[in-house]
Short mmCIF file of C-alpha atoms and ligand atoms in Angstrom, two decimals:
data_model
loop_
_atom_site.label_atom_id
_atom_site.label_comp_id
_atom_site.label_asym_id
_atom_site.label_seq_id
_atom_site.Cartn_x
_atom_site.Cartn_y
_atom_site.Cartn_z
CA UNK A 1 116.06 212.12 31.91
CA UNK A 2 117.68 209.55 29.66
CA UNK A 3 115.15 207.79 27.42
CA UNK A 4 115.65 204.19 28.59
CA UNK A 5 115.37 205.18 32.25
CA UNK A 6 112.36 207.35 31.46
CA UNK A 7 110.63 204.40 29.84
CA UNK A 8 111.24 202.22 32.86
CA UNK A 9 110.04 204.64 35.52
CA UNK A 10 106.73 203.70 37.18
CA UNK A 11 104.96 206.92 36.22
CA UNK A 12 105.81 206.35 32.58
CA UNK A 13 104.81 202.68 32.70
CA UNK A 14 101.43 203.66 34.03
CA UNK A 15 100.98 206.13 31.19
CA UNK A 16 101.98 203.57 28.59
CA UNK A 17 99.62 201.04 30.17
CA UNK A 18 96.83 203.61 29.98
CA UNK A 19 97.62 204.28 26.31
CA UNK A 20 97.70 200.59 25.50
CA UNK A 21 94.33 200.05 27.14
CA UNK A 22 93.01 203.07 25.29
CA UNK A 23 94.27 201.89 21.91
CA UNK A 24 92.88 198.41 22.49
CA UNK A 25 89.55 200.02 23.30
CA UNK A 26 89.68 202.07 20.11
CA UNK A 27 90.48 198.84 18.37
CA UNK A 28 87.30 197.03 19.24
CA UNK A 29 85.67 198.32 16.03
CA UNK A 30 88.70 197.20 14.03
CA UNK A 31 88.50 193.84 15.78
CA UNK A 32 84.93 193.38 14.71
CA UNK A 33 85.87 194.27 11.14
CA UNK A 34 89.05 192.24 10.83
CA UNK A 35 88.55 189.41 13.33
CA UNK A 36 92.02 190.17 14.73
CA UNK A 37 92.83 192.00 17.97
CA UNK A 38 94.05 195.53 17.42
CA UNK A 39 97.39 196.35 18.94
CA UNK A 40 98.14 199.56 17.06
CA UNK A 41 99.23 202.56 19.09
CA UNK A 42 97.30 205.30 17.39
CA UNK A 43 96.71 206.91 20.76
CA UNK A 44 100.40 207.49 21.47
CA UNK A 45 101.39 211.14 21.53
CA UNK A 46 103.62 212.23 18.62
CA UNK A 47 106.69 212.67 20.81
CA UNK A 48 106.55 209.17 22.27
CA UNK A 49 108.82 206.56 20.73
CA UNK A 50 108.13 202.83 20.44
CA UNK A 51 110.44 200.45 22.29
CA UNK A 52 112.52 197.93 20.33
CA UNK A 53 114.13 194.78 21.75
CA UNK A 54 116.93 193.18 19.72
CA UNK A 55 117.03 189.38 19.87
CA UNK A 56 120.52 188.01 19.17
CA UNK A 57 123.41 190.40 19.82
CA UNK A 58 125.72 189.24 17.03
CA UNK A 59 127.53 191.14 14.30
CA UNK A 60 124.58 192.80 12.63
CA UNK A 61 122.79 193.78 15.83
CA UNK A 62 126.02 195.12 17.35
CA UNK A 63 127.56 196.78 14.31
CA UNK A 64 124.47 198.16 12.56
CA UNK A 65 121.14 197.93 14.36
CA UNK A 66 122.06 199.22 17.82
CA UNK A 67 123.93 202.22 16.34
CA UNK A 68 120.99 202.85 13.97
CA UNK A 69 118.65 202.85 16.95
CA UNK A 70 120.63 205.83 18.28
CA UNK A 71 119.54 207.73 15.16
CA UNK A 72 115.89 206.74 15.01
CA UNK A 73 113.28 209.27 16.09
CA UNK A 74 110.14 207.11 16.15
CA UNK A 75 111.55 204.13 18.06
CA UNK A 76 114.41 203.39 20.41
CA UNK A 77 116.37 200.51 21.89
CA UNK A 78 114.68 199.57 25.16
CA UNK A 79 115.43 195.84 25.50
CA UNK A 80 117.75 192.97 24.60
CA UNK A 81 117.59 189.19 24.43
CA UNK A 82 120.89 187.35 24.74
CA UNK A 83 122.21 184.03 25.98
CA UNK A 84 125.52 185.58 27.01
CA UNK A 85 125.47 187.32 30.44
CA UNK A 86 128.68 189.27 29.71
CA UNK A 87 127.08 190.78 26.60
CA UNK A 88 124.04 191.76 28.65
CA UNK A 89 126.29 193.67 31.06
CA UNK A 90 128.10 195.49 28.25
CA UNK A 91 124.88 196.45 26.46
CA UNK A 92 123.13 197.54 29.66
CA UNK A 93 125.93 200.01 30.34
CA UNK A 94 126.47 201.15 26.78
CA UNK A 95 122.78 201.76 25.96
CA UNK A 96 121.37 202.38 29.43
CA UNK A 97 119.05 199.40 29.29
CA UNK A 98 117.39 198.64 32.63
CA UNK A 99 117.73 195.14 34.09
CA UNK A 100 113.99 194.46 33.78
CA UNK A 101 114.27 194.84 29.97
CA UNK A 102 117.01 192.21 29.64
CA UNK A 103 115.97 188.67 28.68
CA UNK A 104 117.63 185.40 27.76
CA UNK A 105 116.27 182.61 25.56
CA UNK A 106 114.56 180.95 28.53
CA UNK A 107 112.82 184.11 29.77
CA UNK A 108 112.05 185.41 26.24
CA UNK A 109 108.27 184.83 26.39
CA UNK A 110 107.99 187.04 29.48
CA UNK A 111 108.42 190.06 27.19
CA UNK A 112 104.63 189.73 26.86
CA UNK A 113 104.39 191.48 30.25
CA UNK A 114 106.74 194.35 29.35
CA UNK A 115 104.99 197.48 28.13
CA UNK A 116 108.30 199.17 27.36
CA UNK A 117 108.87 196.81 24.45
CA UNK A 118 106.57 197.25 21.45
CA UNK A 119 108.71 195.73 18.68
CA UNK A 120 110.84 192.59 18.75
CA UNK A 121 113.63 192.60 16.15
CA UNK A 122 114.78 189.02 15.41
CA UNK A 123 118.48 189.05 14.42
CA UNK A 124 119.25 185.36 14.99
CA UNK A 125 120.60 182.71 12.60
CA UNK A 126 118.07 182.10 9.80
CA UNK A 127 116.95 178.73 11.18
CA UNK A 128 115.71 180.43 14.35
CA UNK A 129 113.69 183.23 12.68
CA UNK A 130 110.40 181.36 12.48
CA UNK A 131 110.33 180.19 16.08
CA UNK A 132 111.30 183.54 17.59
CA UNK A 133 108.93 185.50 15.33
CA UNK A 134 106.00 183.26 16.20
CA UNK A 135 106.79 183.48 19.92
CA UNK A 136 107.06 187.28 19.63
CA UNK A 137 103.64 187.41 17.97
CA UNK A 138 102.21 185.19 20.69
CA UNK A 139 103.64 187.66 23.22
CA UNK A 140 101.59 190.37 21.47
CA UNK A 141 104.62 192.21 20.04
CA UNK A 142 105.12 193.58 16.53
CA UNK A 143 107.99 191.86 14.72
CA UNK A 144 110.82 192.93 12.47
CA UNK A 145 112.62 189.80 11.29
CA UNK A 146 115.93 189.72 9.49
CA UNK A 147 116.37 188.33 5.98
CA UNK A 148 115.99 185.65 4.82
CA UNK A 149 112.62 185.68 6.56
CA UNK A 150 112.97 181.93 7.27
CA UNK A 151 114.47 178.80 5.78
CA UNK A 152 111.34 177.55 3.96
CA UNK A 153 108.13 178.75 2.36
CA UNK A 154 106.13 176.86 4.97
CA UNK A 155 107.89 178.65 7.83
CA UNK A 156 107.13 182.02 6.21
CA UNK A 157 103.46 181.09 5.93
CA UNK A 158 103.39 180.03 9.58
CA UNK A 159 104.98 183.33 10.63
CA UNK A 160 102.50 185.40 8.62
CA UNK A 161 99.59 183.39 10.06
CA UNK A 162 100.87 183.78 13.64
CA UNK A 163 101.18 187.56 13.26
CA UNK A 164 97.75 187.84 11.66
CA UNK A 165 96.17 185.77 14.43
CA UNK A 166 97.85 187.89 17.10
CA UNK A 167 96.95 191.14 15.29
CA UNK A 168 100.58 192.31 15.23
CA UNK A 169 102.53 193.72 12.31
CA UNK A 170 105.36 191.83 10.63
CA UNK A 171 108.16 193.23 8.51
CA UNK A 172 111.37 191.78 7.01
CA UNK A 173 114.76 193.51 7.26
CA UNK A 174 115.02 194.43 3.58
CA UNK A 175 116.73 197.72 4.36
CA UNK A 176 117.32 198.64 0.68
CA UNK A 177 113.64 199.52 0.27
CA UNK A 178 114.60 202.61 2.30
CA UNK A 179 117.71 203.51 0.26
CA UNK A 180 117.29 206.29 -2.37
CA UNK A 181 119.17 204.62 -5.28
CA UNK A 182 117.11 201.47 -4.86
CA UNK A 183 113.91 203.49 -4.59
CA UNK A 184 114.92 205.19 -7.86
CA UNK A 185 115.46 201.94 -9.77
CA UNK A 186 112.08 200.71 -8.55
CA UNK A 187 110.54 203.73 -10.30
CA UNK A 188 112.76 203.49 -13.41
CA UNK A 189 111.83 199.84 -13.88
CA UNK A 190 108.22 199.71 -12.77
CA UNK A 191 107.22 202.96 -14.57
CA UNK A 192 109.21 201.92 -17.66
CA UNK A 193 110.93 205.33 -17.70
CA UNK A 194 113.42 204.03 -20.33
CA UNK A 195 110.91 201.61 -21.81
CA UNK A 196 110.38 198.05 -20.60
CA UNK A 197 113.36 196.42 -18.88
CA UNK A 198 114.57 193.61 -21.13
CA UNK A 199 117.59 192.07 -19.37
CA UNK A 200 119.08 192.38 -15.89
CA UNK A 201 122.34 191.18 -14.38
CA UNK A 202 122.18 191.01 -10.59
CA UNK A 203 124.85 189.51 -8.40
CA UNK A 204 126.04 189.60 -4.82
CA UNK A 205 128.84 187.55 -3.31
CA UNK A 206 131.74 187.62 -0.88
CA UNK A 207 134.53 185.17 -0.10
CA UNK A 208 134.53 183.10 3.07
CA UNK A 209 138.21 182.38 3.69
CA UNK A 210 139.17 178.84 4.79
CA UNK A 211 140.69 180.42 7.89
CA UNK A 212 137.29 181.86 8.98
CA UNK A 213 135.12 178.76 8.87
CA UNK A 214 135.18 178.21 12.63
CA UNK A 215 134.28 181.81 13.49
CA UNK A 216 130.83 181.77 15.15
CA UNK A 217 129.12 184.06 12.61
CA UNK A 218 130.46 181.94 9.71
CA UNK A 219 130.04 178.52 11.35
CA UNK A 220 126.23 178.64 11.38
CA UNK A 221 126.22 180.00 7.81
CA UNK A 222 127.85 176.72 6.66
CA UNK A 223 125.23 174.60 8.48
CA UNK A 224 122.09 173.88 6.45
CA UNK A 225 119.82 173.50 9.46
CA UNK A 226 120.82 176.90 10.86
CA UNK A 227 121.23 178.80 7.58
CA UNK A 228 118.71 177.08 5.30
CA UNK A 229 121.25 177.23 2.49
CA UNK A 230 124.49 178.96 1.57
CA UNK A 231 125.31 182.08 -0.42
CA UNK A 232 121.85 182.13 -2.01
CA UNK A 233 120.02 182.45 1.34
CA UNK A 234 122.52 184.95 2.71
CA UNK A 235 123.33 187.33 -0.15
CA UNK A 236 121.88 185.92 -3.38
CA UNK A 237 118.51 186.91 -1.94
CA UNK A 238 119.42 190.56 -2.69
CA UNK A 239 119.76 189.74 -6.39
CA UNK A 240 116.29 188.13 -6.33
CA UNK A 241 114.84 191.10 -4.46
CA UNK A 242 116.40 193.53 -6.95
CA UNK A 243 114.90 191.68 -9.89
CA UNK A 244 111.48 191.66 -8.27
CA UNK A 245 111.42 195.33 -7.29
CA UNK A 246 112.82 196.63 -10.57
CA UNK A 247 110.25 194.72 -12.62
CA UNK A 248 107.47 194.99 -10.03
CA UNK A 249 106.56 191.46 -11.08
CA UNK A 250 106.89 187.93 -9.74
CA UNK A 251 109.11 185.52 -11.71
CA UNK A 252 107.26 182.70 -13.45
CA UNK A 253 110.18 180.31 -13.97
CA UNK A 254 113.82 179.71 -13.12
CA UNK A 255 116.72 177.59 -14.37
CA UNK A 256 119.75 177.28 -12.08
CA UNK A 257 123.28 175.84 -11.89
CA UNK A 258 125.57 175.15 -8.94
CA UNK A 259 129.40 175.02 -8.76
CA UNK A 260 131.53 173.99 -5.78
CA UNK A 261 135.26 174.62 -5.86
CA UNK A 262 135.77 173.97 -2.12
CA UNK A 263 133.44 171.05 -1.37
CA UNK A 264 135.22 170.40 1.93
CA UNK A 265 134.08 173.83 3.18
CA UNK A 266 130.66 173.82 1.53
CA UNK A 267 129.65 170.22 2.22
CA UNK A 268 126.26 171.27 3.63
CA UNK A 269 125.37 174.50 1.77
CA UNK A 270 125.81 176.10 -1.65
CA UNK A 271 128.97 178.02 -2.57
CA UNK A 272 128.35 179.48 -6.06
CA UNK A 273 125.03 179.58 -7.91
CA UNK A 274 123.83 181.01 -11.22
CA UNK A 275 120.13 181.39 -11.92
CA UNK A 276 118.06 182.75 -14.78
CA UNK A 277 114.69 184.21 -13.83
CA UNK A 278 111.88 184.72 -16.37
CA UNK A 279 109.33 187.44 -15.67
CA UNK A 280 105.82 187.61 -17.17
CA UNK A 281 106.47 190.99 -18.87
CA UNK A 282 109.41 189.49 -20.78
CA UNK A 283 112.35 190.57 -18.59
CA UNK A 284 115.04 187.92 -18.24
CA UNK A 285 117.37 188.16 -15.22
CA UNK A 286 120.85 186.70 -15.07
CA UNK A 287 121.41 186.24 -11.32
CA UNK A 288 124.37 184.94 -9.39
CA UNK A 289 125.74 184.57 -5.89
CA UNK A 290 128.84 183.16 -4.25
CA UNK A 291 130.79 182.65 -1.04
CA UNK A 292 133.94 182.51 -3.15
CA UNK A 293 134.54 186.03 -4.44
CA UNK A 294 133.38 189.59 -4.22
CA UNK A 295 130.82 191.27 -6.48
CA UNK A 296 127.92 193.54 -5.75
CA UNK A 297 125.89 194.92 -8.65
CA UNK A 298 122.40 195.50 -10.03
CA UNK A 299 122.24 196.29 -13.76
CA UNK A 300 119.20 196.70 -15.99
CA UNK A 301 119.02 197.38 -19.68
CA UNK A 302 115.75 198.65 -21.12
CA UNK A 303 114.45 199.36 -24.60
CA UNK A 304 115.65 203.00 -24.56
CA UNK A 305 118.52 203.04 -22.05
CA UNK A 306 120.07 201.41 -19.01
CA UNK A 307 120.59 201.92 -15.28
CA UNK A 308 122.73 200.33 -12.62
CA UNK A 309 123.69 200.44 -8.96
CA UNK A 310 127.27 199.44 -8.24
CA UNK A 311 128.23 198.97 -5.49
CA UNK A 312 124.62 198.08 -4.84
CA UNK A 313 123.84 196.17 -1.68
CA UNK A 314 126.05 197.50 1.15
CA UNK A 315 125.05 199.53 4.20
CA UNK A 316 126.68 202.55 2.56
CA UNK A 317 128.85 203.53 -0.39
CA UNK A 318 125.94 202.91 -2.77
CA UNK A 319 126.40 204.47 -6.21
CA UNK A 320 124.02 204.55 -9.13
CA UNK A 321 124.03 205.77 -12.71
CA UNK A 322 122.00 205.63 -15.90
CA UNK A 323 122.97 206.08 -19.57
CA UNK A 324 122.35 209.80 -18.83
CA UNK A 325 124.90 210.07 -16.00
CA UNK A 326 125.26 209.56 -12.25
CA UNK A 327 122.30 209.39 -9.88
CA UNK A 328 122.44 212.38 -7.60
CA UNK A 329 121.74 210.85 -4.19
CA UNK A 330 123.82 210.62 -1.03
CA UNK A 331 125.74 207.34 -1.06
CA UNK A 332 125.26 206.87 2.69
CA UNK A 333 121.90 207.10 4.40
CA UNK A 334 121.10 205.11 7.50
CA UNK A 335 118.97 202.45 5.83
CA UNK A 336 118.29 200.57 9.06
CA UNK A 337 117.19 203.69 10.99
CA UNK A 338 114.86 204.63 8.15
CA UNK A 339 113.36 201.16 8.06
CA UNK A 340 112.80 200.98 11.81
CA UNK A 341 111.23 204.47 11.95
CA UNK A 342 108.97 203.62 9.01
CA UNK A 343 107.86 200.42 10.76
CA UNK A 344 107.14 202.35 13.97
CA UNK A 345 104.99 204.79 12.00
CA UNK A 346 103.03 201.88 10.49
CA UNK A 347 102.32 200.56 13.95
CA UNK A 348 101.32 203.94 15.28
CA UNK A 349 98.97 204.65 12.37
CA UNK A 350 97.83 201.06 11.81
CA UNK A 351 99.16 200.89 8.24
CA UNK A 352 100.68 197.96 6.37
CA UNK A 353 104.49 197.98 6.41
CA UNK A 354 106.26 198.76 3.15
CA UNK A 355 108.08 195.42 3.44
CA UNK A 356 105.60 192.94 4.87
CA UNK A 357 105.87 189.21 5.43
CA UNK A 358 104.72 188.43 1.89
CA UNK A 359 107.93 190.02 0.52
CA UNK A 360 109.95 187.49 2.49
CA UNK A 361 107.65 184.63 1.50
CA UNK A 362 107.96 185.39 -2.23
CA UNK A 363 111.74 185.36 -2.09
CA UNK A 364 111.65 181.98 -0.35
CA UNK A 365 109.37 180.67 -3.13
CA UNK A 366 112.03 181.70 -5.67
CA UNK A 367 114.84 180.26 -3.56
CA UNK A 368 113.07 176.91 -3.22
CA UNK A 369 112.53 176.85 -7.01
CA UNK A 370 116.25 177.55 -7.59
CA UNK A 371 117.24 174.61 -5.36
CA UNK A 372 114.61 172.45 -7.06
CA UNK A 373 116.05 173.30 -10.49
CA UNK A 374 119.55 172.31 -9.33
CA UNK A 375 118.34 169.10 -7.68
CA UNK A 376 116.47 168.19 -10.87
CA UNK A 377 119.63 168.56 -13.01
CA UNK A 378 119.33 172.25 -13.97
CA UNK A 379 115.88 171.93 -15.46
CA UNK A 380 113.47 174.84 -15.88
CA UNK A 381 111.13 175.06 -12.88
CA UNK A 382 107.88 177.03 -12.95
CA UNK A 383 107.19 179.18 -9.91
CA UNK A 384 103.81 179.70 -8.24
P1 NAD B 1 125.92 186.46 14.07
O1 NAD B 1 126.37 185.06 14.12
O2 NAD B 1 126.94 187.53 14.19
O3 NAD B 1 124.81 186.73 15.20
C1 NAD B 1 123.85 185.74 15.55
C2 NAD B 1 123.47 185.90 17.01
O4 NAD B 1 122.58 184.84 17.35
C3 NAD B 1 124.68 185.79 17.96
O5 NAD B 1 124.57 186.78 18.95
C4 NAD B 1 124.51 184.42 18.60
O6 NAD B 1 125.02 184.36 19.91
C5 NAD B 1 123.00 184.27 18.60
N1 NAD B 1 122.56 182.88 18.68
C6 NAD B 1 121.59 182.45 19.50
N2 NAD B 1 121.44 181.12 19.38
C7 NAD B 1 122.35 180.72 18.48
C8 NAD B 1 122.67 179.43 17.94
N3 NAD B 1 122.02 178.33 18.33
N4 NAD B 1 123.67 179.37 17.03
C9 NAD B 1 124.31 180.49 16.63
N5 NAD B 1 124.03 181.73 17.09
C10 NAD B 1 123.06 181.84 18.02
O7 NAD B 1 125.11 186.65 12.72
P2 NAD B 1 124.70 188.00 12.00
O8 NAD B 1 125.63 188.24 10.88
O9 NAD B 1 124.46 189.08 12.98
O10 NAD B 1 123.30 187.55 11.30
C11 NAD B 1 122.12 187.43 12.06
C12 NAD B 1 120.91 187.56 11.11
O11 NAD B 1 120.92 188.85 10.54
C13 NAD B 1 120.92 186.57 9.95
O12 NAD B 1 119.62 186.17 9.67
C14 NAD B 1 121.47 187.39 8.79
O13 NAD B 1 121.01 186.94 7.53
C15 NAD B 1 120.92 188.76 9.12
N6 NAD B 1 121.76 189.84 8.58
C16 NAD B 1 121.16 190.80 7.84
C17 NAD B 1 121.91 191.82 7.32
C18 NAD B 1 121.23 192.90 6.50
O14 NAD B 1 121.93 193.69 5.88
N7 NAD B 1 119.92 193.00 6.52
C19 NAD B 1 123.28 191.87 7.52
C20 NAD B 1 123.87 190.87 8.29
C21 NAD B 1 123.10 189.85 8.81
#
């Protein structure tokens, strides 16, 4: 029997309900210890997958996450949330999703009653992440939320608090933590394999053509309320992440500059930013981001050598090298499938996710400091 239909059949529902009750019973000791209800699924048999509902069926959900969910082995696509009935019909047919697992933004909270959905994956515009994550937690569901985690530090804190209160796990869609080249540079930097990293150059940008500004997936990206900011929130965040996971440290200060060559397009959000991050161990990072051109690179020089990933931040085609030669990893692994399976395993075994809410919060702290530096006339701003 096909998996989605299997999950929706009454016999299976009863079994899942039994397992949920069982795991909540097991959790009473954990509850006493942690003061949070336990909603892990340690009691699930090894061959049972966790159900994922995607919220927001836009470009990323359609082009990357749904296909990745066909490759996962620990979780599977069991539900969708969409405001567009025609999309619901297409997805139901394509992925065999039963009607009772299809929600819209009005019925969203009723997912609380659906035992075939364990994880809610929020893939909405950035300005909606906080609300839909908090509502997912209140529905008792574990949450994977896309990057940037939210549009402010305060929202991130509220999301973390809501998930802690509900006793559900929270992770942020930083897929590169599951990509071998990026895992390698984490080791090279943090273990000081070539000595301490002294200087990094990290940048990620792409060009938004004037002709594309009214396309739905670009329109919200140019709106501060929906996006939280411009290129920095969308892709510059990867340069910040890279700096943090290569050094394994949190930046202590930043100085930033902004340039706008098309102010009529970028009236509400940033177009091109440069920022210099200072780390406590002495590493200085030259970061940049833009919506006005294409670059995609992480480069680190250390006392006794160097390493880089270029192209660095895509879904595939990743290539890395050091002063010794090329890194010998596959350039294409399914980063999203790996991340979702790893999250499912954390839920099943009640472990902390590799990329928890605090990862998202720390990036927002840096982002807010970058905007503060620009607003204050490019002055040096201390972080934390
Ligand atoms: P998109 O515009 O293609 O999709 C957004 C979806 O939200 C659409 O289905 C849209 O209908 C829905 N939506 C619901 N209410 C909306 C509203 N009020 N306004 C606009 N859209 C609304 O965007 P996307 O590129 O899929 O990005 C979605 C999220 O995923 C963003 O947070 C983005 O940063 C993130 N993302 C992450 C990656 C990654 O590699 N991790 C890649 C792309 C996008």
